[in-house]
XYZ file of C-alpha atoms in Angstrom:
505
model
C 117.413 133.251 82.018
C 113.749 133.644 82.868
C 113.079 135.818 85.865
C 111.136 133.056 87.578
C 114.079 130.684 87.781
C 115.848 129.173 90.738
C 119.095 130.962 89.882
C 120.543 132.804 92.882
C 120.769 136.059 90.898
C 117.106 136.225 89.989
C 115.115 134.123 92.383
C 112.066 136.357 92.317
C 109.754 133.416 91.569
C 110.744 131.391 94.565
C 111.158 134.188 97.094
C 107.780 135.628 96.088
C 106.254 132.169 96.308
C 107.616 131.692 99.842
C 107.016 135.252 101.025
C 103.445 135.325 99.711
C 102.641 131.992 101.244
C 104.394 132.573 104.552
C 101.753 134.992 105.856
C 98.942 132.585 105.098
C 100.239 129.043 105.287
C 103.452 128.776 107.207
C 102.349 128.521 110.801
C 105.828 127.724 112.024
C 109.088 129.475 111.375
C 110.761 126.097 110.764
C 108.663 125.700 107.622
C 110.035 128.953 106.212
C 113.573 127.900 107.142
C 113.181 124.518 105.428
C 111.836 126.195 102.272
C 114.727 128.646 102.182
C 117.300 125.883 102.729
C 115.710 123.812 99.952
C 115.689 126.784 97.584
C 119.413 127.358 98.145
C 120.191 123.669 97.577
C 118.125 123.571 94.365
C 119.802 126.749 93.090
C 123.163 125.088 93.664
C 121.947 121.973 91.802
C 120.796 124.086 88.836
C 124.196 125.773 88.742
C 125.934 122.421 88.242
C 124.493 122.302 84.677
C 126.724 123.887 82.015
C 124.709 123.691 78.794
C 122.211 126.655 78.671
C 119.326 124.701 77.105
C 119.690 121.771 79.492
C 120.016 124.218 82.364
C 116.790 125.982 81.459
C 114.811 122.711 81.264
C 116.317 121.428 84.526
C 115.537 124.766 86.194
C 111.860 124.490 85.158
C 111.770 120.953 86.570
C 113.286 122.071 89.884
C 110.773 124.925 90.107
C 107.922 122.417 89.791
C 109.540 120.287 92.478
C 110.045 123.302 94.733
C 106.391 124.221 94.439
C 105.405 120.641 95.376
C 107.848 120.789 98.314
C 106.468 124.093 99.679
C 102.947 122.672 99.455
C 104.158 119.626 101.374
C 105.672 121.853 104.102
C 102.568 123.953 104.369
C 100.267 120.921 104.597
C 102.546 119.358 107.174
C 102.386 122.522 109.284
C 98.586 122.649 109.046
C 98.103 118.881 109.550
C 94.810 118.905 107.697
C 93.711 115.316 107.401
C 90.490 114.353 105.667
C 87.551 114.429 108.051
C 86.511 110.771 107.900
C 82.906 111.506 108.914
C 82.439 113.746 105.848
C 83.420 111.001 103.418
C 80.431 109.546 101.617
C 79.987 107.077 98.777
C 79.437 108.950 95.495
C 75.812 109.425 94.376
C 74.486 107.128 91.635
C 74.784 109.792 88.931
C 78.524 110.038 89.626
C 79.118 106.350 88.839
C 77.523 105.314 85.540
C 77.167 101.558 84.841
C 78.943 100.475 81.650
C 75.810 98.610 80.532
C 73.965 101.948 80.179
C 76.472 103.466 77.744
C 75.472 104.196 74.119
C 76.968 102.458 71.093
C 79.898 104.458 69.752
C 80.798 105.648 66.268
C 84.271 104.701 64.986
C 84.620 108.182 63.436
C 85.097 109.632 66.933
C 88.457 107.871 66.968
C 89.986 110.645 64.844
C 89.670 112.931 67.882
C 91.423 110.434 70.174
C 95.016 109.857 71.285
C 96.150 106.985 73.527
C 98.721 107.453 76.271
C 100.450 104.642 78.140
C 102.206 105.307 81.422
C 105.457 103.518 80.658
C 107.785 104.634 83.437
C 107.843 101.444 85.495
C 110.724 99.015 85.890
C 109.772 95.417 86.520
C 111.943 95.301 89.646
C 109.355 93.459 91.758
C 109.458 90.681 89.139
C 113.267 90.707 88.972
C 113.567 92.660 85.720
C 116.198 95.310 85.106
C 114.684 97.210 82.164
C 111.339 98.710 81.183
C 108.533 96.469 82.371
C 106.624 96.990 79.106
C 109.348 94.978 77.324
C 108.319 91.799 79.168
C 106.958 89.016 76.937
C 103.463 88.303 78.216
C 101.673 86.245 75.571
C 102.625 84.393 72.376
C 106.134 85.942 72.420
C 104.614 89.457 72.428
C 105.417 92.189 74.964
C 103.042 94.655 76.619
C 104.156 97.237 74.074
C 103.737 94.849 71.116
C 100.136 94.198 72.172
C 99.342 97.916 72.505
C 100.853 98.658 69.089
C 98.902 95.740 67.531
C 95.609 96.997 69.051
C 95.989 100.602 67.874
C 97.272 99.598 64.468
C 94.173 97.405 64.072
C 91.941 100.378 65.015
C 93.699 102.650 62.526
C 93.566 100.229 59.595
C 90.038 98.886 60.254
C 88.363 102.280 60.662
C 90.808 104.308 58.531
C 91.532 106.699 61.372
C 94.703 108.142 62.901
C 94.972 107.360 66.601
C 98.511 108.178 67.789
C 100.218 106.299 70.638
C 102.019 108.357 73.256
C 104.394 106.798 75.762
C 105.246 108.609 78.982
C 108.594 107.229 80.075
C 110.706 107.948 83.149
C 114.468 108.476 83.307
C 114.595 104.773 84.243
C 112.927 103.569 81.040
C 113.470 106.323 78.452
C 116.539 104.946 76.620
C 115.152 101.420 76.760
C 111.847 102.561 75.244
C 113.475 104.557 72.438
C 115.472 101.473 71.496
C 112.419 99.193 71.553
C 110.085 101.401 69.472
C 112.497 101.415 66.518
C 111.059 98.045 65.527
C 107.623 99.618 64.971
C 108.930 102.026 62.320
C 106.842 100.464 59.520
C 103.613 99.990 61.482
C 100.416 101.916 60.780
C 100.658 104.262 63.747
C 102.627 107.225 65.031
C 104.453 106.876 68.324
C 105.506 109.870 70.420
C 107.548 109.509 73.588
C 108.185 112.061 76.294
C 109.910 111.855 79.623
C 108.164 112.529 82.902
C 109.879 114.673 85.538
C 112.898 113.603 87.544
C 112.733 114.912 91.105
C 115.332 114.700 93.888
C 114.704 112.408 96.817
C 114.905 114.276 100.129
C 116.399 113.173 103.423
C 113.659 112.640 106.001
C 115.589 114.269 108.836
C 117.057 117.353 107.167
C 114.480 117.827 104.371
C 117.379 118.535 102.001
C 117.855 116.931 98.553
C 119.946 113.740 98.259
C 121.767 114.630 94.978
C 124.622 117.175 94.937
C 124.791 117.661 91.178
C 122.255 117.477 88.349
C 123.925 114.342 86.973
C 124.350 112.651 90.356
C 123.663 108.901 90.632
C 120.215 107.622 89.553
C 119.487 106.359 93.056
C 119.157 109.953 94.360
C 116.250 110.734 92.001
C 112.734 109.445 91.450
C 109.852 109.821 88.955
C 107.091 111.517 90.995
C 104.188 109.149 90.258
C 101.718 109.212 87.358
C 100.119 112.434 88.676
C 103.115 114.126 87.054
C 101.490 113.281 83.699
C 99.803 116.682 83.362
C 102.900 118.748 84.097
C 105.048 116.590 81.832
C 102.481 116.721 78.970
C 102.486 120.516 79.161
C 106.243 121.100 79.534
C 107.199 118.558 76.845
C 105.007 120.370 74.303
C 103.034 117.154 73.636
C 99.747 118.656 74.881
C 99.979 121.571 72.422
C 101.049 119.214 69.640
C 97.939 117.053 70.165
C 95.618 120.069 70.225
C 97.244 121.404 67.039
C 96.508 118.034 65.355
C 92.824 118.356 66.260
C 92.884 115.732 68.999
C 90.266 116.378 71.687
C 90.387 113.331 73.962
C 93.156 111.368 75.629
C 92.785 107.799 76.909
C 95.375 107.159 79.629
C 96.239 103.810 81.219
C 99.122 101.902 82.773
C 101.177 99.971 80.220
C 100.898 96.788 82.335
C 97.074 96.776 82.313
C 96.267 94.410 79.464
C 92.527 95.100 79.760
C 92.888 98.814 78.967
C 91.899 98.864 75.307
C 90.218 101.735 73.426
C 86.462 101.584 73.998
C 83.998 103.196 71.543
C 81.185 103.322 74.090
C 83.077 105.207 76.785
C 84.334 107.694 74.198
C 80.792 108.221 72.868
C 79.474 108.659 76.423
C 82.172 111.240 77.118
C 81.192 113.216 74.013
C 77.432 112.958 74.712
C 77.665 114.038 78.362
C 80.382 116.651 77.739
C 82.317 115.146 80.642
C 85.803 116.629 80.891
C 87.208 113.672 82.819
C 86.106 110.050 83.189
C 87.642 107.487 85.513
C 87.000 103.809 84.880
C 86.219 102.061 88.147
C 85.310 98.440 88.725
C 83.773 96.397 91.532
C 86.098 95.694 94.414
C 86.924 92.140 95.467
C 88.917 90.923 98.454
C 92.034 91.062 96.249
C 91.671 94.805 95.572
C 91.819 96.212 99.071
C 94.649 98.615 98.234
C 93.131 100.297 95.165
C 92.127 103.974 95.388
C 88.396 104.666 95.446
C 86.059 107.503 94.439
C 84.390 109.374 97.273
C 82.013 112.275 97.721
C 83.726 114.844 99.939
C 81.597 117.876 100.733
C 79.793 117.598 97.422
C 82.926 117.125 95.297
C 83.949 113.850 93.688
C 87.486 112.932 94.744
C 89.960 110.076 94.640
C 90.953 108.563 97.972
C 94.196 106.560 98.008
C 95.160 104.102 100.762
C 98.198 106.279 101.614
C 95.834 109.130 102.595
C 93.757 107.059 104.989
C 94.423 107.536 108.752
C 95.585 104.294 110.399
C 92.453 103.915 112.513
C 90.315 103.836 109.355
C 92.402 101.456 107.208
C 90.079 98.484 107.834
C 87.112 100.684 106.950
C 88.824 101.645 103.688
C 89.568 98.034 102.776
C 86.015 96.870 103.437
C 83.924 96.074 100.390
C 80.811 97.357 102.199
C 81.540 101.090 102.370
C 83.760 101.384 99.295
C 82.396 99.073 96.613
C 84.543 100.206 93.679
C 88.174 101.060 92.976
C 90.096 103.093 90.401
C 91.544 101.081 87.490
C 93.688 104.083 86.447
C 92.075 103.999 83.013
C 91.334 107.711 82.550
C 89.645 109.685 79.756
C 90.582 113.363 79.595
C 89.287 116.264 77.523
C 92.466 117.921 76.189
C 91.038 121.449 75.839
C 89.769 121.281 79.414
C 93.203 120.054 80.555
C 94.851 123.036 78.861
C 92.375 125.376 80.597
C 93.006 123.847 84.038
C 96.796 124.014 83.599
C 96.642 127.661 82.466
C 94.147 128.982 84.989
C 94.104 127.169 88.320
C 97.019 124.760 87.898
C 96.830 121.079 88.761
C 97.089 120.839 92.556
C 97.007 117.140 93.326
C 97.082 115.645 96.810
C 100.635 114.850 97.868
C 101.375 111.210 98.622
C 104.414 110.900 100.885
C 106.283 107.725 99.960
C 108.939 106.835 102.554
C 111.939 104.836 101.300
C 115.221 103.603 102.726
C 118.435 103.988 100.714
C 120.900 101.126 100.212
C 123.031 102.526 103.029
C 120.075 102.660 105.418
C 119.160 106.360 105.252
C 115.515 107.373 105.542
C 114.400 109.393 102.516
C 111.074 110.711 101.244
C 109.536 110.841 97.761
C 106.726 113.324 97.187
C 104.338 111.806 94.643
C 100.902 112.442 93.140
C 98.222 110.268 91.496
C 96.782 110.999 88.037
C 93.217 110.088 89.051
C 93.204 112.806 91.691
C 92.807 115.356 88.861
C 89.111 114.394 88.736
C 88.306 117.188 91.230
C 89.538 119.864 88.788
C 87.196 119.045 85.893
C 83.570 119.826 85.080
C 81.050 117.018 84.882
C 83.747 114.521 85.873
C 82.517 111.101 86.952
C 83.245 107.390 87.114
C 82.099 104.640 84.749
C 81.764 101.225 86.385
C 83.350 98.890 83.815
C 83.572 95.076 83.625
C 86.528 93.473 85.372
C 87.915 92.495 81.955
C 89.110 96.125 81.527
C 91.425 95.681 84.502
C 94.016 92.954 83.884
C 97.263 94.240 85.377
C 100.407 92.115 85.475
C 102.027 92.978 88.798
C 103.432 89.553 89.646
C 104.320 86.185 88.170
C 100.962 84.857 89.432
C 99.246 87.386 87.141
C 101.621 86.407 84.339
C 100.721 82.706 84.610
C 97.039 83.560 84.158
C 97.688 85.752 81.086
C 100.032 83.214 79.446
C 97.601 80.349 80.019
C 94.819 78.910 77.858
C 92.261 81.048 79.754
C 93.058 83.808 77.245
C 93.706 84.017 73.533
C 94.792 87.030 71.464
C 92.761 88.825 68.837
C 94.454 91.836 67.213
C 96.547 92.334 70.354
C 93.537 92.150 72.659
C 93.034 89.433 75.290
C 89.858 87.416 74.736
C 88.624 84.994 77.398
C 88.391 81.386 76.185
C 84.735 80.516 75.361
C 85.362 77.036 76.838
C 85.806 78.586 80.284
C 82.611 77.652 82.122
C 82.798 80.386 84.776
C 82.741 84.148 84.400
C 85.526 84.594 86.940
C 89.183 83.774 86.297
C 91.058 81.373 88.604
C 92.761 82.637 91.751
C 96.504 81.962 91.443
C 98.990 82.345 94.300
C 102.589 81.442 93.531
C 105.093 81.533 96.408
C 108.433 83.337 96.722
C 110.265 80.742 94.623
C 108.276 82.040 91.630
C 108.671 85.727 92.409
C 111.326 86.573 89.822
C 110.730 86.141 86.121
C 113.856 83.985 85.596
C 112.696 81.550 88.308
C 109.179 81.496 86.887
C 110.480 80.560 83.428
C 112.726 77.846 84.851
C 109.984 76.266 87.003
C 107.398 75.913 84.225
C 108.721 73.791 81.328
C 105.425 74.748 79.706
C 102.438 76.720 81.013
C 99.861 74.226 82.414
C 96.333 73.907 81.010
C 94.078 75.677 83.516
C 90.773 76.140 81.662
C 88.924 74.287 84.473
C 90.979 75.610 87.393
C 89.358 77.495 90.290
C 92.269 77.984 92.631
C 96.012 77.281 92.587
C 98.421 77.784 95.476
C 102.088 76.804 95.096
C 104.716 77.280 97.812
C 108.282 76.053 98.060
C 110.671 74.467 95.573
C 108.273 73.174 92.889
C 108.819 72.413 89.177
C 106.129 71.760 86.566
C 106.692 69.425 83.610
C 105.164 69.724 80.139
C 101.451 69.352 79.369
C 100.321 69.439 82.992
C 96.557 69.978 83.505
C 95.190 71.626 86.650
C 91.477 71.479 87.556
C 89.355 72.597 90.510
C 91.436 73.490 93.564
C 95.107 72.501 93.473
C 97.530 73.171 96.328
C 101.197 72.225 96.075
C 103.384 72.676 99.150
C 107.063 71.686 99.160
C 108.411 71.861 102.690
C 111.764 73.392 103.580
C 114.611 71.385 102.010
C 112.303 69.350 99.786
C 111.600 69.623 96.083
C 108.496 68.580 94.174
C 108.610 67.800 90.451
C 105.220 67.494 88.800
C 105.783 65.052 85.918
C 104.987 65.665 82.235
C 101.365 64.985 81.289
C 100.185 64.915 84.920
C 96.501 65.821 85.603
C 95.792 67.285 89.047
C 92.140 67.760 89.995
C 91.176 68.924 93.504
C 94.512 67.788 94.951
C 96.775 68.767 97.774
C 100.410 67.768 97.140
C 102.670 68.130 100.139
C 106.381 67.825 100.874
C 106.803 64.059 100.776
C 104.737 63.877 97.531
C 101.671 62.516 99.295
C 98.629 63.194 97.146
C 95.473 64.028 99.021
C 92.095 64.409 97.386
C 90.325 67.667 98.266
């Protein structure tokens, strides 16, 4: 075994890590005690693995977790919050408008790889498997659309852009099964698994699992900030560099607006930027999105979880923070290798409190991929059109995507030219539409909404076929009542309430 493992016999890595840090960071003896207790527990976990290869990989994973945990302890002991008064909006040269970007050359695409963060389960929408397997438009899934887009790029420009999928232990098997159907397509697909870290009990700061193969519920994927570690340890980063790839375009698999963009790639090459974050203008609906800030002369990502309670309203305001992070990221692969080898990727820790099924308080230590911006030279934001940020987080989003507002062209969503307004309608479906099965049952067919401004639906409501919605439509079924909107019905500026009274708005 490597000398820097968590094995009890040769724990030089961890004891040195704790000893070296204890003089500087650990202000309280309890911090040292918690680190030691965690190290013993992790060693015991590693020793539950029999197969040597599996053991070695699991040991590396637990080392990474242990390092994150000791950083968490040390930060907790120091209680160093961001000084709110030092936070400024980034200077103009740090946020470049998309309209100022140069035209790109398709030949640059040979230096590009595309990575989709594919670790999410669609639990909030009532799904059990990988969210990317959800049918979103014309019987095609998120993954189908991505494959169609990249295949179109490869065949049109005669280039070789590979698709990389970062899965989690929740979605890995599912994804492997799904991608078999793309075997004959014109693109190469690589999958790798992000880390699997143990949840920790809030009170004792000890890991929830007792063995390496303990129940899934005791583990978690540590956020998309784990991307860099997982790329390195899986060997995918070296594989890409060996193939001559220089740039990586990263986005969430549920963001249907995140398509390869020639102009951003050209801009990245021209400016020699090592990292670009796509940001877009904030609206009232985006109050939770992370934003770019200038902190003591450095550009940094600020997430809502890092904001002190007394400044939350400040953070949400559109006045001070005008943009937010779309999580579409462009990364120079050689620069990433350099950062990982020299300084390491120290990302701000986001503490995500959870409650287990049996009511125990646990903690997940997570990181955000965009936070890496502070590690790279010439890193900046590009302010992109809203059309590059079309995430499907709820069934309200899904209704918009499935509707006649959008059509598909080579896997890419194109807004309907008959739509008179630049903005898309605001859609708010109530709890009865929260789960995908309910959503499918309640719409016999997706309504025509090309002239819709706003739709709010609450309560037990069903839509018939060929319904048209225009202007502002509000449908409210009161408790114990059900509203059926008949086939062929046209609702324009209407309020429908519980006893099926129609009121003109």
